[in-house]
Short mmCIF file of C-alpha atoms and ligand atoms in Angstrom, two decimals:
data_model
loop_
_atom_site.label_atom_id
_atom_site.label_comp_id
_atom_site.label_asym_id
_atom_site.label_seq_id
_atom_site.Cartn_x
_atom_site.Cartn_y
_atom_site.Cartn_z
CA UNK A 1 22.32 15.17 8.76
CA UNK A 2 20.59 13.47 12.08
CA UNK A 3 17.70 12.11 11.79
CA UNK A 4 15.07 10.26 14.08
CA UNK A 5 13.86 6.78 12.20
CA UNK A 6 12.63 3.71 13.93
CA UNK A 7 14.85 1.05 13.53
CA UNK A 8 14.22 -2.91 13.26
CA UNK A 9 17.55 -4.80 14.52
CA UNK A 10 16.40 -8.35 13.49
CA UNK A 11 13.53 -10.37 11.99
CA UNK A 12 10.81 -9.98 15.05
CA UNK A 13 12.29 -6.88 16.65
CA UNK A 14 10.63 -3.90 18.10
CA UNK A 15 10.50 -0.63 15.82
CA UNK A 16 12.87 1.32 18.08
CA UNK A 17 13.06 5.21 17.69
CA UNK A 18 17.43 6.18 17.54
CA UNK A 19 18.87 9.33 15.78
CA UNK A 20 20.82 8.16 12.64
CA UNK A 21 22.94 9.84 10.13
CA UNK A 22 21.09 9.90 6.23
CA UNK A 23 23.16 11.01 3.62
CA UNK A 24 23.05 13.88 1.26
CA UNK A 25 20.80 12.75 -1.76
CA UNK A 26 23.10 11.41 -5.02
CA UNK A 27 21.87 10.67 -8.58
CA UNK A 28 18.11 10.32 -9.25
CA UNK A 29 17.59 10.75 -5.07
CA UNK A 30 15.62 13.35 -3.29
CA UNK A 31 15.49 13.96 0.36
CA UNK A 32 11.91 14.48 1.88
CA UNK A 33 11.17 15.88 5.29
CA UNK A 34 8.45 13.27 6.44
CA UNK A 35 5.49 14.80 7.70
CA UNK A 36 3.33 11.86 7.90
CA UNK A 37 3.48 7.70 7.00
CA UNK A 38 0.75 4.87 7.22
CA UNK A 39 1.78 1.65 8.95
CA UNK A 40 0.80 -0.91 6.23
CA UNK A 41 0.54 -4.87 6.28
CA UNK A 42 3.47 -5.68 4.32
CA UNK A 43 5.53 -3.38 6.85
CA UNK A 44 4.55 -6.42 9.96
CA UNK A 45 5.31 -9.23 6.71
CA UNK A 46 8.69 -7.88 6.33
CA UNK A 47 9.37 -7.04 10.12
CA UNK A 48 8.80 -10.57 10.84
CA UNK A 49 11.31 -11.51 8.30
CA UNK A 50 8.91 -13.09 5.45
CA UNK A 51 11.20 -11.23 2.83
CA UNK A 52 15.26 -11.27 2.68
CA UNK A 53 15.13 -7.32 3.92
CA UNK A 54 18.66 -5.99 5.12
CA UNK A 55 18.86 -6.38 9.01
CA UNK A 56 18.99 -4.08 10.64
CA UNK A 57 16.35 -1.71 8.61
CA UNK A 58 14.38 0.99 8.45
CA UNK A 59 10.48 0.55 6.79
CA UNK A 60 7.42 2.33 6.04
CA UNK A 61 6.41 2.49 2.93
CA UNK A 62 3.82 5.20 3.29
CA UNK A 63 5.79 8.01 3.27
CA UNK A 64 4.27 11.84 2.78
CA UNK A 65 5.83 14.73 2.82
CA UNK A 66 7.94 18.05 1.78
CA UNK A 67 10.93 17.91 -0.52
CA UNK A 68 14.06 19.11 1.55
CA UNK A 69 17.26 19.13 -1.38
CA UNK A 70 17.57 17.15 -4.53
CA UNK A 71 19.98 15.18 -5.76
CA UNK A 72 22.55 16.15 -8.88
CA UNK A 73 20.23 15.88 -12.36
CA UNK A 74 16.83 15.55 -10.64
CA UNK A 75 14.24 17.63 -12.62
CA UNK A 76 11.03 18.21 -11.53
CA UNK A 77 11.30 18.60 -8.19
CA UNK A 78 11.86 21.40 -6.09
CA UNK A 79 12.96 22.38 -2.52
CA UNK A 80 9.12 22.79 -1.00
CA UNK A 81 7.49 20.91 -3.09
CA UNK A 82 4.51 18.39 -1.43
CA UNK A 83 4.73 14.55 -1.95
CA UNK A 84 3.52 11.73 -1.36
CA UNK A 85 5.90 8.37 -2.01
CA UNK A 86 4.84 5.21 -3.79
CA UNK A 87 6.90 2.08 -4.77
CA UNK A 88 9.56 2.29 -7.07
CA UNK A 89 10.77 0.66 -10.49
CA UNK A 90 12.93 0.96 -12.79
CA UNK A 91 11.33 3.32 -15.22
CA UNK A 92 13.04 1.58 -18.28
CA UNK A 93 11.25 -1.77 -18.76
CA UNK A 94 8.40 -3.10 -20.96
CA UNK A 95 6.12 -3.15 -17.85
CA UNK A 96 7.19 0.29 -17.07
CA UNK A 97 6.61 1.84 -20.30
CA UNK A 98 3.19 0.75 -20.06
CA UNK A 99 2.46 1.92 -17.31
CA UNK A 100 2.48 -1.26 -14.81
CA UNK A 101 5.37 -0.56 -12.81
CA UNK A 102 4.56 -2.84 -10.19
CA UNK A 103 5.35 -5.81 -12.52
CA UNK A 104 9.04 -4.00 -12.71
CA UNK A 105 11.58 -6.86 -12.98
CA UNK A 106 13.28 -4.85 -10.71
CA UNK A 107 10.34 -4.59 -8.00
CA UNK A 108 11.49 -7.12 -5.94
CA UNK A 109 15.07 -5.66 -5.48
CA UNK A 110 14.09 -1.95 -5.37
CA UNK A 111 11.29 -2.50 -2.88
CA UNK A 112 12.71 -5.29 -0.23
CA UNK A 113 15.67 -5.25 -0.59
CA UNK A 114 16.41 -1.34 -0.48
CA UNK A 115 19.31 -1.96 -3.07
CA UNK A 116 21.08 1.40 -4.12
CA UNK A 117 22.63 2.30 -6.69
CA UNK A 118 26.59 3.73 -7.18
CA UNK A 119 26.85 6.72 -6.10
CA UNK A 120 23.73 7.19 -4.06
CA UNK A 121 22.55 8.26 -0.47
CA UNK A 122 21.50 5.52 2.53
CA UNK A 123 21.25 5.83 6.14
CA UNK A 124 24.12 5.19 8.87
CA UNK A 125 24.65 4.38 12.42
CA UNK A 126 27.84 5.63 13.24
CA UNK A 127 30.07 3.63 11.11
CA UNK A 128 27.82 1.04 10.42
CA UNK A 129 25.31 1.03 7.36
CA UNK A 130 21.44 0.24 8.01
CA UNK A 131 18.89 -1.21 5.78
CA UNK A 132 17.08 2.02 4.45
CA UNK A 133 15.68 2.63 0.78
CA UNK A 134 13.16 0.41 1.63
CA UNK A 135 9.97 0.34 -1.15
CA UNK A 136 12.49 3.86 -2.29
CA UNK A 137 11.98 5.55 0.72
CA UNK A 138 11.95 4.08 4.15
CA UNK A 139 9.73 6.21 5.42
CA UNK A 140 9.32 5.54 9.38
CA UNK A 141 11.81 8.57 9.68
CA UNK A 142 12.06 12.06 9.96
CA UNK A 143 13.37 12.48 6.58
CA UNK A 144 13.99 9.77 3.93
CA UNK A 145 15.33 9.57 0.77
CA UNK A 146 13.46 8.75 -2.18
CA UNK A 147 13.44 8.83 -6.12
CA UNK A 148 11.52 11.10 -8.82
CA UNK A 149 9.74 8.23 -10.08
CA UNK A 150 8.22 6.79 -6.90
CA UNK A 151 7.71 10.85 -5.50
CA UNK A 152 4.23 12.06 -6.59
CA UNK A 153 3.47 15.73 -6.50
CA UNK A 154 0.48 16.87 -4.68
CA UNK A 155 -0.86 20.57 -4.17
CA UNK A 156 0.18 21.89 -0.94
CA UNK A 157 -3.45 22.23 0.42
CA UNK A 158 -3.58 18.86 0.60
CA UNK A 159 -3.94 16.93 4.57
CA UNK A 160 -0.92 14.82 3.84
CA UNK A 161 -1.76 12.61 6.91
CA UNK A 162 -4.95 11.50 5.26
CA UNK A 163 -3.18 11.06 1.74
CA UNK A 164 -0.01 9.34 3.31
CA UNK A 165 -1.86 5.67 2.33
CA UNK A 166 -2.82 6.61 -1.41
CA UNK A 167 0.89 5.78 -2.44
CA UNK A 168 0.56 1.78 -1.24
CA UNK A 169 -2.67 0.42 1.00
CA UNK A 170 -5.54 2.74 -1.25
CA UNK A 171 -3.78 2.91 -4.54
CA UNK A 172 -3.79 -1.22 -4.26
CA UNK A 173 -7.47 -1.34 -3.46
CA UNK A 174 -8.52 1.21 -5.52
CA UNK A 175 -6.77 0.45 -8.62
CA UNK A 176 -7.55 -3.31 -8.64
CA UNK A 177 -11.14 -2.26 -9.11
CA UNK A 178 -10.16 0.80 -11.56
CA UNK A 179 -7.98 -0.31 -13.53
CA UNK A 180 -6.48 -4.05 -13.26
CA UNK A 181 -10.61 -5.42 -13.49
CA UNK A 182 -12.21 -1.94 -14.73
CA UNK A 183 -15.48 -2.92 -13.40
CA UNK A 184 -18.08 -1.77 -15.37
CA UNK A 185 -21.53 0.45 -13.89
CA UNK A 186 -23.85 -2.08 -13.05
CA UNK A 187 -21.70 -5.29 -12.70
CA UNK A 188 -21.19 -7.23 -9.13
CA UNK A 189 -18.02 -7.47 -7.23
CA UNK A 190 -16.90 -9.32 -3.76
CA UNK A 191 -14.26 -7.69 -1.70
CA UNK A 192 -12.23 -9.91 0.92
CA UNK A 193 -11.18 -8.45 3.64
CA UNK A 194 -12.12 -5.21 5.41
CA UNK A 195 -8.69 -3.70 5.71
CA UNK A 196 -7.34 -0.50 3.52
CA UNK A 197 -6.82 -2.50 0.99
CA UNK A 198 -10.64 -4.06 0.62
CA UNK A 199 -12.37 -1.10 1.78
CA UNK A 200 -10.23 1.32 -1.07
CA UNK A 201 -11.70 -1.50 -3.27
CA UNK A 202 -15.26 -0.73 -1.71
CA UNK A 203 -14.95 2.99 -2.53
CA UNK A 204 -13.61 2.24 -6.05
CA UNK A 205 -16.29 -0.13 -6.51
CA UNK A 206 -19.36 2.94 -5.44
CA UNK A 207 -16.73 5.47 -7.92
CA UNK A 208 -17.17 2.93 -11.07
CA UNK A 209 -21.23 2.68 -10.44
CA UNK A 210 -21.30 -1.26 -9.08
CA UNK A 211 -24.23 -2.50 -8.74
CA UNK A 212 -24.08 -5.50 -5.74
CA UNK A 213 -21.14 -4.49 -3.66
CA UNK A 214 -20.22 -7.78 -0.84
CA UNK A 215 -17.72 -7.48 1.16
CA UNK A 216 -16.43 -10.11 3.29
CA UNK A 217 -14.20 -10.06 6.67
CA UNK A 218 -14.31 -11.63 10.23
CA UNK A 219 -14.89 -8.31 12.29
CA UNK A 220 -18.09 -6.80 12.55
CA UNK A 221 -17.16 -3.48 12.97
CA UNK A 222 -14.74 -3.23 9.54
CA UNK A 223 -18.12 -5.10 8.22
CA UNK A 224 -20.18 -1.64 9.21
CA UNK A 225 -17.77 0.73 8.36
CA UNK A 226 -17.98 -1.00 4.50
CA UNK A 227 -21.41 -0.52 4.96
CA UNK A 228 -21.10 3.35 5.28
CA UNK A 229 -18.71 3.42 2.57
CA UNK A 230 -21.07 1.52 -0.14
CA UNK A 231 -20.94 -1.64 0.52
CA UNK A 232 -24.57 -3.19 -0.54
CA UNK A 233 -24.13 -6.51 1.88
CA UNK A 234 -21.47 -7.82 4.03
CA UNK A 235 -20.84 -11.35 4.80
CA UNK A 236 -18.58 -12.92 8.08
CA UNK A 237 -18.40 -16.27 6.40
CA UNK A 238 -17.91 -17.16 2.68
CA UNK A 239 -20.65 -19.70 2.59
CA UNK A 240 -23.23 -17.02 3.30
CA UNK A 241 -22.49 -15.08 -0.20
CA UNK A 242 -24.73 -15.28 -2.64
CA UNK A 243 -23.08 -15.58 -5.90
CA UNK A 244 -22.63 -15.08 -8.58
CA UNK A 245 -20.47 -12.25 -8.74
CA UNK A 246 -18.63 -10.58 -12.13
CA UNK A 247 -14.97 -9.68 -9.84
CA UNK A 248 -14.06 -11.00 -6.56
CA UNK A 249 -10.92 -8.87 -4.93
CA UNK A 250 -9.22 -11.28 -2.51
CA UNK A 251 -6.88 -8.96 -0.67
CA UNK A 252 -7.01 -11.05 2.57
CA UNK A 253 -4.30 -14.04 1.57
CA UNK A 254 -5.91 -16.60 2.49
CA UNK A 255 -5.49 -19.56 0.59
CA UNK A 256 -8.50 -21.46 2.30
CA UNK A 257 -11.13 -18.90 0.73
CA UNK A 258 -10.14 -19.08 -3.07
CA UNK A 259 -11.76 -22.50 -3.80
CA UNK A 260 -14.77 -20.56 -2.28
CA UNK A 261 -13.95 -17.52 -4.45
CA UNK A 262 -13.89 -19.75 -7.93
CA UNK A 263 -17.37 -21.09 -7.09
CA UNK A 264 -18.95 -18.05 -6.35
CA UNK A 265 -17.38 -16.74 -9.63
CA UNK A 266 -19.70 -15.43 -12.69
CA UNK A 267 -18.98 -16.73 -16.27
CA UNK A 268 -16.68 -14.84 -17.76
CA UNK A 269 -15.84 -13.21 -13.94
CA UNK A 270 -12.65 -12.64 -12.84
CA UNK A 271 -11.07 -13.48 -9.33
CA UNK A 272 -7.73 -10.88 -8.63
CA UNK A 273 -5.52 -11.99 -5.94
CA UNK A 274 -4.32 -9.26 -3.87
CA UNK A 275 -3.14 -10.78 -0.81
CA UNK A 276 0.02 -11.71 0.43
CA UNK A 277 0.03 -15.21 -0.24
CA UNK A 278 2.35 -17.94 1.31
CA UNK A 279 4.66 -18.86 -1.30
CA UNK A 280 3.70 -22.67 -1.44
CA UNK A 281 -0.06 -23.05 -0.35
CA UNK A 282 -0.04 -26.42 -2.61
CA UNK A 283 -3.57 -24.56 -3.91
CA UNK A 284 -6.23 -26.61 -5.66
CA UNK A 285 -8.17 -25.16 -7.59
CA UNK A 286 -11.14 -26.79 -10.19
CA UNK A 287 -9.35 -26.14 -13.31
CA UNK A 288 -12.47 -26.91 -15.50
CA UNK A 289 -14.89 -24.47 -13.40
CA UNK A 290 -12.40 -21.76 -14.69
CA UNK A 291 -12.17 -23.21 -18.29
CA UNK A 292 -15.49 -23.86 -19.09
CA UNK A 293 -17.02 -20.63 -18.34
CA UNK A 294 -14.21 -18.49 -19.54
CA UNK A 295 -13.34 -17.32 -15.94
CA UNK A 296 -9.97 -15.57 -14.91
CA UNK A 297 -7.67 -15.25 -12.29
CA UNK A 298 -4.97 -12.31 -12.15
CA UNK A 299 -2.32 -11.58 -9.99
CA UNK A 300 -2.61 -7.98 -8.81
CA UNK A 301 0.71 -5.91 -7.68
CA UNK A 302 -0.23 -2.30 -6.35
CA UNK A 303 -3.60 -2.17 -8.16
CA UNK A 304 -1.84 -2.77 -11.24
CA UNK A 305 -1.17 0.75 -11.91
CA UNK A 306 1.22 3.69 -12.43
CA UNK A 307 1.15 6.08 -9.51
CA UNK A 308 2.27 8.92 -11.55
CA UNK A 309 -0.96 8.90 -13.56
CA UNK A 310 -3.33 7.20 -10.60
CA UNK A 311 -2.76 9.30 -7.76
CA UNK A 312 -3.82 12.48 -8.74
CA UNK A 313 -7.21 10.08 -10.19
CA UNK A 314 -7.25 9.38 -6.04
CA UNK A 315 -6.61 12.46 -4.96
CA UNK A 316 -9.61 14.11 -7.39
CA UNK A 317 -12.38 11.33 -5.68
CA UNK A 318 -10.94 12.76 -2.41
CA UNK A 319 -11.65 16.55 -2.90
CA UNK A 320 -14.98 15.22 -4.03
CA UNK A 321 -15.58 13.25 -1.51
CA UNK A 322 -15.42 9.97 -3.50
CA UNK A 323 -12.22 8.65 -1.20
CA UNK A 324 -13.39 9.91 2.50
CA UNK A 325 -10.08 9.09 3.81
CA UNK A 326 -11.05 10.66 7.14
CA UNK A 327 -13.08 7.60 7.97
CA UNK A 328 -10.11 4.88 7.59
CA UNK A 329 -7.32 6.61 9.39
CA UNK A 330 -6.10 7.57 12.88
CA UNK A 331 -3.13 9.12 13.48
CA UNK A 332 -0.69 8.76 15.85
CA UNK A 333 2.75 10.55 17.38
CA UNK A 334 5.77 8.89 15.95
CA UNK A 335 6.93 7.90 19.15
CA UNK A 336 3.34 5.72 19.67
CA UNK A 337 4.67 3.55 17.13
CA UNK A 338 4.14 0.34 18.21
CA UNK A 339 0.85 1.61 19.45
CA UNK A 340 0.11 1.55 15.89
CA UNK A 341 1.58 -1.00 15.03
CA UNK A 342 -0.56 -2.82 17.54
CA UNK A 343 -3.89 -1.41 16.30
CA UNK A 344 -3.25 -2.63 13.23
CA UNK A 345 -2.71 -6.28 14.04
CA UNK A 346 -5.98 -6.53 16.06
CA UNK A 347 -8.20 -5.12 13.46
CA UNK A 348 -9.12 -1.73 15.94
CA UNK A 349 -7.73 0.57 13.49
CA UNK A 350 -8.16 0.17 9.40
CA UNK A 351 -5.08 2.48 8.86
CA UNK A 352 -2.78 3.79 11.09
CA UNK A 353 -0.68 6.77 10.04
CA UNK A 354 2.32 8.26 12.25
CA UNK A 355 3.19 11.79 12.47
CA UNK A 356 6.70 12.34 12.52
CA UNK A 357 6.52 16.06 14.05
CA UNK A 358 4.93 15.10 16.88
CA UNK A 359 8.32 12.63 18.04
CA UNK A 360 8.55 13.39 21.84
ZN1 LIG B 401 2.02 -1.44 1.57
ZN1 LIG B 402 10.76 -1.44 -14.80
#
């Protein structure tokens, strides 16, 4: 079947729009009609070549949409059915079974590198094979295909433009605070960064009754929007924080701000890293501030949670109007792409989310 996807040739290229073939779905594949997907960070991280992704490739890792076919054995799924995608793992592991699949042994390969297996489904250019299966789904398309364990139901009321960003940017935000540090009511926290990722931290943060809320970022507009959403002070500079503080999210990367992060760090507190960190930031960090006061610091993948059981937690807050999604996105045509793309990497939009019916 043709398809429109946006295609990235090499590490640094454009997202260019071209009609490509996708194949029929094969073992433990579905094919979704994409109605909707966010542009998220890691998307511009693995554009500009930071991860061994197979050139040339499709991303979009936000996908949302409507079940077309399904492959041979696929249960629980149907023809019609609403989704929204998430990462994907390999269902079988120790991490898996207990419900962390985003510290899959298999995340790496499943998620950056696209790899399929025997048998199954991918995306062509004439005779030539493109990088697609990206994060399971590769999702800046008009249809993608993607796997029952990283497809998450979703009642067909649903806006699935708004929802599009629960399956990476919110679920990451939200379920560091949830469920990686389950912050408990009254307890402080300090988000860095005002992105998706930190403000879905801010809204978790209001959800599990936080007392200070401090969030942290260089633009003052992201600063008021935290504001609206719960934040109880907001901070362009570390040094102006008060501390202490029981959690501190760091979802912004930066290595510079964690020695900041340990001192402003409550005994007992715990510091989760978020971010995408650069692979050798020769860190130093006081080893005995974090020993002598029984401090932590986790690595956090995804929020640390299962997106089978965590999404439909999101989507709940959202019909409340716990997770006002509205206030985060704007959407865009598919074809405005790097429009998006663009308002992402100045900070003017917190999440950008294409709409794949309205290609030109
Ligand atoms: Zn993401
Ligand atoms: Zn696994």
């Amino acid at each position: 079947m043709d398809i429109q996807a946006a295609v990235t040739e090499t590490a640094g290229g454009a997202f260019r729009i071209e009609r490509l073939t996708i194949e029929a779905p094969g073992p433990d594949q579905v094919l979704v009609r994409i109605v909707a997907c966010g542009v998220c960070h890691t998307d511009m991280v693995m554009r500009d070549g930071a991860l061994p992704v197979p050139f040339p490739a499709v991303f979009g890792h936000e996908g949302a949409g409507v079940v077309e076919t399904v492959g041979p054995g696929v249960t629980g799924l149907a023809p019609g059915d609403h989704v929204l995608l998430s990462f994907d793992s390999c269902g079988a592991c120790s991490a898996c079974s207990d419900h962390q699949p985003g510290y899959c042994p298999e995340f790496f390969p499943r998620n950056f590198l696209g790899a399929l297996q025997p048998g199954q489904g991918g995306l062509r250019r004439g005779g030539e094979r493109i990088g697609s299966n990206i994060f399971g789904q590769s999702s800046f398309a008009t249809y993608a295909l993607a796997h029952p364990r990283n497809v998450v139901k979703v009642d067909a009321d649903l806006p699935l433009p708004l929802l599009a960003p629960l399956g990476c940017g919110i679920q990451t935000g939200a379920g560091t605070v949830l469920d990686t540090l389950r912050l408990k009511p009254g307890q402080s926290i300090a988000i860095f960064g005002a992105g998706a990722v930190g403000l879905a931290a801010v809204m978790a943060a209001v959800i599990a009754g936080a007392g200070r809320i401090a969030l942290l970022d260089r633009h003052r507009h992201r600063l008021e929007l935290g504001r609206e959403l719960g934040a109880t002070e907001s901070a362009e500079s570390p040094d102006t924080l008060t501390g202490p503080f029981d959690h501190i999210v760091d979802t912004t990367g930066a290595p510079a701000l964690l020695g900041a992060a340990v001192d402003l760090l409550a005994a007992r507190g715990t510091l989760a890293l978020v971010g995408a960190y650069p692979s050798d930031p020769r860190l130093s960090i006081d080893a005995s501030a974090i020993m002598s006061m029984g401090r932590r610091i986790v690595g956090v993948v995804e929020g640390g949670i299962d997106p089978q059981r965590f999404v439909p937690d999101l989507i709940d807050h959202y019909r409340a109007g716990r997770l006002p999604m509205e206030k985060l996105v704007r959407t865009y045509p598919f074809a405005a792409i790097d429009e998006a793309v663009h308002d992402s990497e100045s900070g003017a939009v917190i999440k950008p989310v294409l709409l794949m019916e309205q290609n030109a």
